[in-house]
Amino acid sequence: KAGVTQTPRYLIKTRGQQVTLSCSPISGHRSVSWYQQTPGQGLQFLFEYFSETQRNKGNFPGRFSGRQFSNSRSEMNVSTLELGDSALYLCASSLVLAVFTGELFFGEGSRLTVL
Amino acid sequence: DAKTTQPPSMDCAEGRAANLPCNHSTISGNEYVYWYRQIHSQGPQYIIHGLKNNETNEMASLIITEDRKSSTLILPHATLRDTAVYYCIVRVSNFGNEKLTFGTGTRLTIIP
């Protein structure tokens, strides 16, 4: 079956702009988690959605937001982009909430560069 | 707020067993230990997880000490394709905000 799909794979934005990233989970998976990966901070948890509701949230400012649709597809949005937002954004899906399964399936990521 | 400690890097000869340690001295009784790896430019890949018993699957074995304060991931016959960053993680529970938190991992290099 198809894996986790993230779009776009690469994008370049300028400071102050906003960006929307999309994630299509594995069919049947109801949970989608988002992570930010940078060389200095490693993999950092952003938030997790399950059944269209945000269930868990990391320590990121309100500029980072997300949502999940009824088909479990998820989007995350970053507003008023800053240079420090340049990163690889990873989406992971799981059948149930991540902490109850431990097994996350990651996409290839969306690499965002902010100029 | 990662609760695990791993060496930043390790080398292992091809064909030998790679033993990757992880310290999780503050783990709670009901928290699982999970292992993932990330090959360059790819998303992390789940390897194995366990609570207190040793676990084995087709990829690796997980040995958890009796006091659960540390664990070791064992790749029995390392190949060049096992070169990756390996993450040992535990569930972080903070007033019901439970999440899987990754640390900085161990960069494992398999030497031909």
CSV table of C-alpha atoms in Angstrom, one decimal, chain B residues 24 36 72-73 75 78 101-102:
chain,number,residue,atom,x,y,z
B,24,HIS,CA,16.8,6.3,30.1
B,36,TYR,CA,14.0,4.4,15.1
B,72,THR,CA,20.8,-1.7,23.9
B,73,LEU,CA,19.7,-2.1,20.3
B,75,LEU,CA,21.9,-5.1,14.8
B,78,ALA,CA,25.6,-4.9,10.2
B,101,THR,CA,10.1,13.0,21.6
B,102,PHE,CA,13.3,12.3,19.7
